[in-house]
Amino acid sequence: KNEVEQSPQNLTAQEGEFITINCSYSVGISALHWLQQHPGGGIVSLFMLSSGKKKHRRLIATINIQEKHSSLHITASHPRDSAVYICAVTAGSTGTASKLTFGTGTRLQVTL
Amino acid sequence: NAGVTQTPKFQVLKTGQSMTLQCAQDMNHEYMSWYRQDPGMGLRLIHYSVGAGITDQGEVPNGYNVSRSTTEDFPLRLLSAAPSQTSVYFCASSYTWDGIYGYTFGSGTRLTVV
């Protein structure tokens, strides 16, 4: 079993829909990261979370440390949101140069 | 600031050839790392460095060497390329914020070994 599990693996939505991507992890972490990768593109860091909730424009990320679970929400989805969304965690305590452990990603396709 | 710069973007190698993937950052980040991305497996850590002169192995280090002579540069060397090293490679540098490490990624190098 992977330390970081994402669901769903693939997701198709129509423009305007509300989207949720889930991430569960099995280790103690200092932070959880949500990353975005467009087809053939580089990786962009969207959020870094250690508790609670963060919001940026139409993206919202939440984390529940007790349940070892995080969600990424996209409100009013748009075709330009089509990308692979990757959840990653830095294990261990804060202040250590911990390494990232990645989920396998969720491929999102938003159609008109 | 350019962020994290990786070169080349694409490369085709023959089995047995050697090459160096370059990674440079201009943000004065101490922590740098190399990952490979393969279909269905997620990114995996190859090597990392916590500062100039200090490197260590990650999850999949075999067949790769690294060095860190300066804070800015962290090259990845393939000693004798094999088809199993066909992958997309990403370099990342890290900063700390309130004791937590955040990451900036390069744009990737797509390597094919034939």
Coordinates of N, CA and C in Angstrom, one line a residue:
Chain A
K1 N 0.9 -1.2 0.0 CA 0.0 0.0 0.0 C 0.9 1.2 0.0
N2 N 0.6 2.2 -0.9 CA 1.4 3.4 -1.0 C 1.1 4.2 0.2
E3 N 2.2 5.0 0.6 CA 2.0 5.9 1.8 C 1.1 7.1 1.4
V4 N 0.9 7.4 0.2 CA 0.0 8.5 -0.2 C -0.9 7.9 -1.3
E5 N -2.2 8.0 -1.1 CA -3.2 7.5 -2.0 C -4.1 8.6 -2.4
Q6 N -4.3 8.7 -3.7 CA -5.2 9.7 -4.3 C -6.4 9.1 -4.9
S7 N -7.6 9.8 -4.9 CA -8.7 9.4 -5.6 C -9.5 10.6 -6.0
P8 N -10.2 10.5 -7.2 CA -10.1 9.4 -8.1 C -8.8 9.5 -8.9
Q9 N -8.5 8.5 -9.7 CA -7.3 8.5 -10.6 C -7.6 9.4 -11.8
N10 N -8.8 9.3 -12.3 CA -9.2 10.1 -13.5 C -10.6 10.7 -13.2
L11 N -10.7 11.9 -13.7 CA -11.9 12.7 -13.4 C -12.3 13.5 -14.6
T12 N -13.5 13.4 -15.1 CA -14.0 14.3 -16.2 C -15.1 15.1 -15.7
A13 N -15.1 16.4 -16.0 CA -16.1 17.3 -15.5 C -16.5 18.2 -16.6
Q14 N -17.7 18.8 -16.5 CA -18.1 19.8 -17.4 C -17.8 21.2 -16.8
E15 N -17.5 22.1 -17.7 CA -17.2 23.5 -17.3 C -18.2 24.0 -16.3
G16 N -17.8 24.6 -15.2 CA -18.6 25.1 -14.2 C -18.9 24.2 -13.0
E17 N -18.6 22.9 -13.1 CA -18.8 22.0 -12.0 C -17.8 22.2 -10.9
F18 N -18.3 21.8 -9.7 CA -17.4 21.8 -8.5 C -16.7 20.5 -8.4
I19 N -15.4 20.5 -8.2 CA -14.6 19.3 -8.3 C -13.9 19.1 -7.0
T20 N -13.8 17.8 -6.6 CA -13.1 17.4 -5.3 C -12.1 16.3 -5.7
I21 N -10.9 16.5 -5.2 CA -9.9 15.4 -5.3 C -9.4 15.1 -3.9
N22 N -9.3 13.9 -3.6 CA -9.0 13.4 -2.3 C -7.6 12.8 -2.2
C23 N -7.0 13.0 -1.0 CA -5.6 12.4 -0.7 C -5.6 11.9 0.7
S24 N -5.2 10.7 0.8 CA -5.0 10.0 2.2 C -3.6 9.6 2.3
Y25 N -3.1 9.7 3.5 CA -1.7 9.3 3.8 C -1.6 8.5 5.1
S26 N -0.5 7.8 5.2 CA -0.5 6.8 6.3 C 0.7 7.1 7.2
V27 N 1.4 8.2 7.0 CA 2.6 8.5 7.9 C 2.4 9.8 8.6
G28 N 3.1 10.0 9.6 CA 3.1 11.3 10.2 C 3.8 12.3 9.3
I29 N 3.2 13.5 9.2 CA 3.8 14.5 8.2 C 4.0 15.8 8.9
S30 N 4.9 16.6 8.3 CA 5.1 18.0 8.7 C 4.3 18.9 7.8
A31 N 4.0 18.5 6.5 CA 3.3 19.3 5.6 C 2.7 18.4 4.5
L32 N 1.7 18.9 3.9 CA 1.1 18.2 2.7 C 1.1 19.3 1.6
H33 N 1.4 18.8 0.4 CA 1.5 19.7 -0.8 C 0.6 19.3 -1.9
W34 N -0.1 20.2 -2.5 CA -0.8 20.0 -3.7 C -0.1 20.6 -4.9
L35 N 0.1 19.8 -5.9 CA 0.9 20.3 -7.1 C 0.0 20.1 -8.3
Q36 N 0.4 20.9 -9.3 CA -0.4 20.8 -10.6 C 0.6 20.6 -11.7
Q37 N 0.3 19.7 -12.6 CA 1.1 19.5 -13.8 C 0.3 19.4 -15.1
H38 N 0.5 20.4 -16.0 CA -0.2 20.4 -17.2 C 0.5 19.4 -18.2
P39 N -0.3 18.9 -19.2 CA 0.3 17.9 -20.1 C 1.6 18.4 -20.7
G40 N 2.7 17.6 -20.6 CA 4.0 18.0 -21.1 C 4.6 19.1 -20.4
G41 N 4.1 19.5 -19.3 CA 4.6 20.7 -18.6 C 5.3 20.4 -17.3
G42 N 5.8 21.4 -16.7 CA 6.5 21.3 -15.4 C 5.5 21.2 -14.3
I43 N 6.0 21.2 -13.1 CA 5.2 21.0 -11.9 C 5.2 22.3 -11.1
V44 N 3.9 22.7 -10.7 CA 3.7 23.9 -10.0 C 3.2 23.6 -8.7
S45 N 3.7 24.3 -7.7 CA 3.2 24.1 -6.3 C 2.0 25.0 -6.1
L46 N 0.8 24.4 -5.7 CA -0.4 25.1 -5.5 C -0.5 25.5 -4.1
F47 N -0.4 24.5 -3.2 CA -0.6 24.8 -1.7 C 0.4 23.9 -1.0
M48 N 0.7 24.5 0.2 CA 1.5 23.8 1.2 C 0.7 23.9 2.5
L49 N 0.3 22.8 3.1 CA -0.6 22.8 4.3 C 0.0 22.1 5.4
S50 N -0.1 22.6 6.6 CA 0.2 21.8 7.8 C -1.1 21.7 8.7
S51 N -2.1 22.5 8.5 CA -3.3 22.4 9.2 C -4.4 23.3 8.5
G52 N -5.6 23.0 8.8 CA -6.7 23.9 8.4 C -7.0 23.9 6.9
K53 N -7.1 25.1 6.3 CA -7.6 25.3 5.0 C -6.9 26.5 4.4
K54 N -6.6 26.4 3.0 CA -6.1 27.5 2.3 C -6.9 27.7 1.0
K55 N -7.0 29.0 0.6 CA -7.8 29.3 -0.6 C -7.0 30.2 -1.5
H56 N -7.0 30.0 -2.8 CA -6.4 30.9 -3.8 C -7.3 30.9 -5.0
R57 N -8.0 32.0 -5.2 CA -8.9 32.2 -6.3 C -10.0 31.0 -6.3
R58 N -10.0 30.2 -7.3 CA -11.0 29.1 -7.3 C -10.6 27.8 -6.7
L59 N -9.4 27.8 -6.1 CA -8.9 26.6 -5.5 C -9.0 26.7 -4.0
I60 N -9.4 25.6 -3.3 CA -9.4 25.5 -1.9 C -8.8 24.1 -1.5
A61 N -7.9 24.2 -0.5 CA -7.3 22.9 0.0 C -7.5 22.9 1.5
T62 N -7.9 21.7 1.9 CA -8.2 21.4 3.3 C -7.4 20.2 3.8
I63 N -7.1 20.2 5.1 CA -6.4 19.0 5.6 C -7.0 18.7 7.0
N64 N -7.1 17.4 7.3 CA -7.6 16.9 8.6 C -6.4 16.0 9.1
I65 N -5.6 16.6 10.0 CA -4.5 15.9 10.5 C -4.9 14.6 11.2
Q66 N -5.9 14.6 12.0 CA -6.3 13.4 12.8 C -6.7 12.3 11.9
E67 N -7.5 12.6 10.8 CA -7.9 11.6 9.9 C -6.9 11.3 8.8
K68 N -5.8 12.0 8.7 CA -4.8 11.9 7.7 C -5.4 12.0 6.3
H69 N -6.1 13.1 6.1 CA -6.8 13.2 4.8 C -6.8 14.7 4.4
S70 N -6.7 14.9 3.1 CA -6.7 16.2 2.5 C -7.6 16.2 1.3
S71 N -8.2 17.3 1.0 CA -9.0 17.5 -0.2 C -8.6 18.8 -0.9
L72 N -8.6 18.7 -2.3 CA -8.4 19.8 -3.1 C -9.8 20.1 -3.9
H73 N -10.3 21.3 -3.7 CA -11.6 21.6 -4.4 C -11.3 22.7 -5.4
I74 N -12.0 22.5 -6.6 CA -12.0 23.5 -7.6 C -13.4 24.0 -7.8
T75 N -13.7 25.3 -7.6 CA -15.0 25.8 -7.8 C -15.1 26.4 -9.2
A76 N -16.3 26.3 -9.8 CA -16.5 26.8 -11.2 C -15.4 26.4 -12.1
S77 N -15.3 25.1 -12.3 CA -14.1 24.6 -13.1 C -14.2 25.1 -14.5
H78 N -13.0 25.1 -15.1 CA -12.8 25.7 -16.4 C -11.8 24.8 -17.2
P79 N -12.0 24.7 -18.5 CA -11.1 23.8 -19.3 C -9.6 24.0 -19.0
R80 N -9.2 25.3 -18.7 CA -7.8 25.5 -18.4 C -7.3 24.8 -17.1
D81 N -8.3 24.3 -16.3 CA -8.0 23.6 -15.1 C -7.5 22.1 -15.4
S82 N -7.7 21.7 -16.6 CA -7.4 20.4 -17.0 C -5.9 20.1 -16.8
A83 N -5.5 19.2 -16.0 CA -4.1 18.9 -15.6 C -4.1 17.7 -14.7
V84 N -2.9 17.3 -14.4 CA -2.8 16.3 -13.3 C -2.5 17.0 -12.0
Y85 N -3.3 16.6 -11.0 CA -3.1 17.2 -9.6 C -2.5 16.1 -8.8
I86 N -1.4 16.5 -8.1 CA -0.5 15.5 -7.4 C -0.5 16.0 -5.9
C87 N -0.7 15.0 -5.1 CA -0.6 15.2 -3.6 C 0.7 14.7 -3.2
A88 N 1.4 15.4 -2.3 CA 2.7 14.9 -1.8 C 2.8 15.3 -0.3
V89 N 3.6 14.5 0.4 CA 3.7 14.8 1.8 C 5.2 14.9 2.2
T90 N 5.6 15.7 3.2 CA 6.9 15.7 3.8 C 6.7 15.0 5.1
A91 N 7.3 13.8 5.3 CA 7.2 13.1 6.5 C 8.1 13.6 7.6
G92 N 7.8 13.3 8.8 CA 8.6 13.7 9.9 C 8.2 15.0 10.5
S93 N 9.1 15.5 11.4 CA 8.8 16.6 12.2 C 9.2 17.9 11.5
T94 N 8.6 19.0 11.9 CA 8.9 20.3 11.3 C 10.4 20.6 11.5
G95 N 11.0 21.3 10.6 CA 12.3 21.8 10.8 C 13.4 20.8 10.2
T96 N 12.9 19.6 9.8 CA 13.9 18.7 9.2 C 13.8 18.7 7.7
A97 N 14.9 18.5 7.0 CA 15.0 18.5 5.5 C 14.4 17.2 5.0
S98 N 13.1 17.1 5.2 CA 12.4 15.8 4.8 C 12.2 15.7 3.4
K99 N 12.0 14.5 2.9 CA 11.8 14.3 1.5 C 10.3 14.2 1.2
L100 N 10.0 14.5 -0.1 CA 8.6 14.4 -0.6 C 8.3 13.0 -0.9
T101 N 7.1 12.5 -0.5 CA 6.5 11.3 -1.0 C 5.3 11.6 -1.7
F102 N 5.2 11.1 -3.0 CA 4.1 11.5 -3.9 C 3.0 10.5 -4.0
G103 N 1.8 11.0 -4.3 CA 0.7 10.2 -4.8 C 0.9 10.0 -6.3
T104 N 0.1 9.2 -6.9 CA 0.3 8.9 -8.4 C -0.5 9.9 -9.2
G105 N -1.2 10.8 -8.6 CA -1.9 11.9 -9.3 C -3.3 11.6 -9.7
T106 N -4.0 12.7 -9.9 CA -5.4 12.6 -10.4 C -5.5 13.4 -11.7
R107 N -5.8 12.7 -12.8 CA -5.9 13.4 -14.1 C -7.3 14.0 -14.3
L108 N -7.4 15.3 -14.4 CA -8.6 16.0 -14.5 C -8.8 16.6 -15.9
Q109 N -9.9 16.3 -16.5 CA -10.3 16.8 -17.8 C -11.6 17.6 -17.7
V110 N -11.6 18.9 -18.0 CA -12.8 19.7 -17.9 C -13.2 20.1 -19.3
T111 N -14.4 19.7 -19.7 CA -14.9 19.9 -21.0 C -15.9 21.1 -21.1
L112 N -16.1 21.6 -22.3 CA -17.0 22.7 -22.4 C -18.5 22.3 -22.3
Chain B
N1 N 13.9 36.8 -10.9 CA 14.5 35.5 -10.6 C 14.0 34.5 -11.6
A2 N 14.9 33.6 -12.0 CA 14.6 32.5 -13.0 C 13.9 31.3 -12.3
G3 N 14.2 31.2 -11.0 CA 13.6 30.0 -10.3 C 14.6 28.8 -10.4
V4 N 14.0 27.7 -10.8 CA 14.8 26.5 -11.1 C 14.9 26.2 -12.6
T5 N 16.1 26.2 -13.1 CA 16.3 26.0 -14.5 C 16.9 24.6 -14.8
Q6 N 16.3 23.8 -15.6 CA 16.8 22.5 -16.0 C 17.2 22.5 -17.5
T7 N 18.3 21.9 -17.8 CA 18.7 21.7 -19.2 C 19.3 20.3 -19.4
P8 N 19.1 19.7 -20.5 CA 18.2 20.1 -21.6 C 16.8 19.8 -21.3
K9 N 15.9 20.2 -22.2 CA 14.5 19.8 -22.0 C 14.2 18.4 -22.6
F10 N 14.9 18.0 -23.6 CA 14.7 16.7 -24.2 C 16.1 16.2 -24.5
Q11 N 16.2 14.8 -24.4 CA 17.5 14.2 -24.8 C 17.2 12.7 -25.1
V12 N 17.9 12.3 -26.2 CA 17.9 10.9 -26.6 C 19.3 10.4 -26.5
L13 N 19.5 9.3 -25.7 CA 20.8 8.7 -25.5 C 20.8 7.2 -26.0
K14 N 22.0 6.8 -26.4 CA 22.1 5.3 -26.7 C 22.5 4.6 -25.4
T15 N 22.1 3.4 -25.3 CA 22.5 2.6 -24.2 C 24.0 2.6 -24.0
G16 N 24.4 2.9 -22.8 CA 25.9 2.9 -22.5 C 26.5 4.3 -22.5
Q17 N 25.8 5.3 -23.1 CA 26.3 6.6 -23.1 C 26.1 7.3 -21.7
S18 N 26.9 8.3 -21.5 CA 26.8 9.0 -20.2 C 26.4 10.5 -20.6
M19 N 25.8 11.1 -19.6 CA 25.4 12.5 -19.8 C 25.1 13.1 -18.4
T20 N 25.0 14.4 -18.4 CA 24.7 15.2 -17.2 C 23.5 16.1 -17.4
L21 N 22.5 15.9 -16.5 CA 21.4 16.8 -16.5 C 21.7 18.0 -15.6
Q22 N 21.5 19.2 -16.1 CA 21.9 20.3 -15.3 C 20.6 20.9 -14.6
C23 N 20.9 21.4 -13.4 CA 19.9 22.0 -12.6 C 20.5 23.2 -11.9
A24 N 19.9 24.4 -12.0 CA 20.4 25.6 -11.4 C 19.3 26.4 -10.8
Q25 N 19.5 26.9 -9.6 CA 18.5 27.8 -9.0 C 19.2 29.1 -8.5
D26 N 18.4 30.2 -8.5 CA 18.9 31.5 -8.1 C 18.2 32.0 -6.9
M27 N 17.7 31.2 -6.1 CA 16.9 31.6 -4.9 C 17.6 31.4 -3.6
N28 N 18.9 31.0 -3.7 CA 19.7 30.7 -2.5 C 19.1 29.7 -1.6
H29 N 18.4 28.7 -2.2 CA 17.8 27.6 -1.4 C 18.9 26.6 -1.1
E30 N 18.9 26.1 0.1 CA 19.9 25.1 0.6 C 19.6 23.7 0.1
Y31 N 18.3 23.4 0.1 CA 17.9 22.0 -0.2 C 17.5 21.8 -1.7
M32 N 18.2 20.9 -2.3 CA 17.8 20.6 -3.7 C 17.7 19.1 -3.9
S33 N 16.9 18.7 -4.9 CA 16.6 17.2 -5.0 C 16.3 16.9 -6.5
W34 N 16.5 15.7 -6.8 CA 16.2 15.2 -8.2 C 15.1 14.1 -8.0
Y35 N 14.1 14.1 -8.9 CA 13.1 13.1 -9.0 C 13.0 12.6 -10.4
R36 N 12.5 11.3 -10.5 CA 12.1 10.8 -11.8 C 10.6 10.5 -11.8
Q37 N 9.9 10.7 -12.9 CA 8.5 10.5 -13.0 C 8.2 9.5 -14.1
D38 N 7.6 8.4 -13.7 CA 7.3 7.3 -14.6 C 5.8 7.0 -14.6
P39 N 5.2 6.6 -15.7 CA 3.8 6.4 -15.7 C 3.3 5.5 -14.7
G40 N 2.2 5.9 -14.0 CA 1.6 5.1 -13.0 C 2.3 4.9 -11.7
M41 N 3.5 5.6 -11.5 CA 4.3 5.3 -10.3 C 4.5 6.6 -9.4
G42 N 4.1 7.7 -9.9 CA 4.3 8.9 -9.2 C 5.8 9.3 -9.2
L43 N 6.2 10.4 -8.7 CA 7.6 10.9 -8.7 C 8.3 10.1 -7.6
R44 N 9.6 9.8 -7.9 CA 10.4 9.1 -6.9 C 11.7 9.9 -6.8
L45 N 12.2 10.0 -5.5 CA 13.4 10.7 -5.2 C 14.7 9.9 -5.6
I46 N 15.6 10.6 -6.3 CA 16.8 9.9 -6.8 C 17.9 10.3 -5.8
H47 N 18.3 11.5 -5.7 CA 19.3 12.0 -4.8 C 18.8 13.4 -4.3
Y48 N 19.4 13.8 -3.2 CA 19.1 15.1 -2.6 C 20.3 15.7 -2.0
S49 N 20.3 17.0 -1.7 CA 21.4 17.7 -1.1 C 20.8 18.7 -0.1
V50 N 21.4 18.8 1.1 CA 20.9 19.7 2.1 C 21.8 21.0 2.1
G51 N 22.8 21.0 1.2 CA 23.7 22.2 1.2 C 24.9 21.9 0.4
A52 N 25.7 22.9 0.0 CA 26.9 22.7 -0.8 C 27.8 21.7 -0.1
G53 N 28.3 20.7 -0.8 CA 29.2 19.7 -0.3 C 28.5 18.5 0.3
I54 N 27.2 18.5 0.4 CA 26.5 17.4 1.1 C 25.4 16.9 0.2
T55 N 25.5 15.6 -0.1 CA 24.5 14.9 -0.9 C 24.2 13.6 -0.2
D56 N 23.0 13.0 -0.6 CA 22.6 11.7 0.0 C 21.7 11.1 -1.0
Q57 N 21.5 9.7 -0.8 CA 20.7 9.0 -1.8 C 19.2 9.0 -1.4
G58 N 18.4 8.9 -2.4 CA 17.0 8.8 -2.2 C 16.5 7.4 -2.4
E59 N 15.3 7.3 -3.0 CA 14.7 6.0 -3.1 C 15.2 5.2 -4.3
V60 N 15.7 5.8 -5.4 CA 16.1 5.1 -6.6 C 17.4 5.7 -7.1
P61 N 18.5 5.5 -6.3 CA 19.8 6.2 -6.7 C 20.7 5.4 -7.7
N62 N 20.4 4.1 -7.9 CA 21.3 3.3 -8.7 C 21.4 3.8 -10.1
G63 N 22.6 4.0 -10.6 CA 22.9 4.4 -12.0 C 23.0 5.9 -12.1
Y64 N 22.9 6.6 -11.0 CA 23.0 8.1 -11.0 C 24.0 8.6 -10.0
N65 N 24.7 9.7 -10.3 CA 25.6 10.4 -9.4 C 25.3 11.8 -9.3
V66 N 25.5 12.4 -8.2 CA 25.3 13.9 -8.0 C 26.5 14.5 -7.3
S67 N 26.6 15.8 -7.4 CA 27.6 16.5 -6.6 C 27.0 17.9 -6.4
R68 N 27.5 18.6 -5.4 CA 26.9 19.9 -5.1 C 28.1 20.8 -4.6
S69 N 28.8 21.4 -5.6 CA 29.9 22.2 -5.3 C 29.5 23.6 -5.0
T70 N 28.4 24.1 -5.4 CA 27.9 25.4 -5.1 C 26.4 25.3 -4.6
T71 N 25.9 26.3 -4.0 CA 24.5 26.4 -3.6 C 23.6 26.4 -4.8
E72 N 24.1 27.0 -5.9 CA 23.2 27.2 -7.1 C 23.0 25.9 -7.9
D73 N 24.0 25.1 -8.0 CA 24.0 24.0 -9.0 C 23.9 22.6 -8.4
F74 N 23.1 21.8 -9.0 CA 23.0 20.4 -8.5 C 22.8 19.5 -9.8
P75 N 23.9 19.1 -10.5 CA 23.8 18.3 -11.7 C 23.6 16.8 -11.3
L76 N 22.9 16.2 -12.2 CA 22.6 14.7 -12.1 C 23.3 14.0 -13.2
R77 N 24.2 13.1 -12.9 CA 25.0 12.4 -13.9 C 24.5 10.9 -14.1
L78 N 24.2 10.6 -15.4 CA 24.0 9.2 -15.7 C 25.3 8.6 -16.2
L79 N 25.7 7.6 -15.5 CA 27.1 7.0 -15.8 C 27.1 6.2 -17.0
S80 N 26.1 5.3 -17.2 CA 26.0 4.4 -18.3 C 24.6 4.2 -18.6
A81 N 24.0 5.0 -19.5 CA 22.5 5.0 -19.6 C 22.0 3.6 -20.0
A82 N 20.8 3.3 -19.4 CA 20.1 2.1 -19.7 C 18.6 2.4 -20.1
P83 N 18.0 1.6 -20.9 CA 16.6 1.9 -21.2 C 15.7 2.1 -20.0
S84 N 16.0 1.4 -18.9 CA 15.2 1.6 -17.7 C 15.3 3.0 -17.1
Q85 N 16.2 3.8 -17.6 CA 16.3 5.2 -17.2 C 15.5 6.2 -18.1
T86 N 14.8 5.6 -19.0 CA 13.9 6.5 -19.8 C 12.8 7.0 -18.9
S87 N 12.7 8.3 -18.8 CA 11.8 8.9 -17.8 C 11.8 10.4 -18.0
V88 N 11.0 11.0 -17.2 CA 11.0 12.5 -17.1 C 11.6 12.8 -15.7
Y89 N 12.7 13.7 -15.8 CA 13.4 14.0 -14.6 C 13.1 15.5 -14.2
F90 N 12.8 15.6 -12.9 CA 12.6 16.9 -12.3 C 13.6 17.3 -11.2
C91 N 14.0 18.5 -11.2 CA 14.9 19.0 -10.2 C 14.0 20.0 -9.3
A92 N 14.2 20.0 -8.1 CA 13.5 20.9 -7.2 C 14.4 21.5 -6.2
S93 N 14.1 22.7 -5.8 CA 14.8 23.4 -4.7 C 13.8 23.7 -3.6
S94 N 14.2 23.8 -2.4 CA 13.3 24.0 -1.3 C 13.7 25.1 -0.4
Y95 N 12.7 25.8 0.2 CA 12.8 26.8 1.1 C 12.1 26.5 2.4
T96 N 12.4 27.1 3.5 CA 11.6 26.9 4.7 C 10.8 28.1 5.0
W97 N 9.6 27.7 5.5 CA 8.7 28.8 6.0 C 8.0 28.3 7.2
D98 N 8.4 28.9 8.3 CA 7.8 28.5 9.6 C 8.1 27.0 9.9
G99 N 9.4 26.6 9.5 CA 9.8 25.3 9.9 C 9.3 24.2 8.9
I100 N 8.6 24.6 7.8 CA 8.1 23.7 6.9 C 8.8 23.9 5.5
Y101 N 9.1 22.9 4.8 CA 9.8 23.0 3.5 C 8.8 23.1 2.4
G102 N 8.9 24.2 1.6 CA 8.1 24.4 0.3 C 9.0 24.1 -0.8
Y103 N 8.5 23.7 -2.0 CA 9.3 23.3 -3.1 C 9.0 24.1 -4.4
T104 N 10.1 24.3 -5.1 CA 10.0 24.9 -6.5 C 10.6 23.9 -7.4
F105 N 9.8 23.6 -8.5 CA 10.3 22.6 -9.4 C 10.8 23.2 -10.7
G106 N 11.7 22.6 -11.3 CA 12.1 22.9 -12.7 C 11.1 22.4 -13.7
S107 N 11.3 22.7 -15.0 CA 10.3 22.3 -16.0 C 10.5 20.9 -16.5
G108 N 11.5 20.2 -16.1 CA 11.7 18.8 -16.4 C 12.6 18.6 -17.6
T109 N 13.2 17.4 -17.6 CA 14.0 16.9 -18.8 C 13.4 15.5 -19.2
R110 N 13.0 15.4 -20.4 CA 12.4 14.2 -20.9 C 13.6 13.4 -21.6
L111 N 13.9 12.3 -21.0 CA 15.1 11.5 -21.4 C 14.6 10.2 -22.0
T112 N 15.1 9.8 -23.2 CA 14.8 8.5 -23.8 C 16.1 7.8 -24.1
V113 N 16.2 6.6 -23.6 CA 17.4 5.8 -23.8 C 17.1 4.6 -24.7
V114 N 17.8 4.6 -25.9 CA 17.4 3.6 -26.9 C 18.5 2.5 -27.0

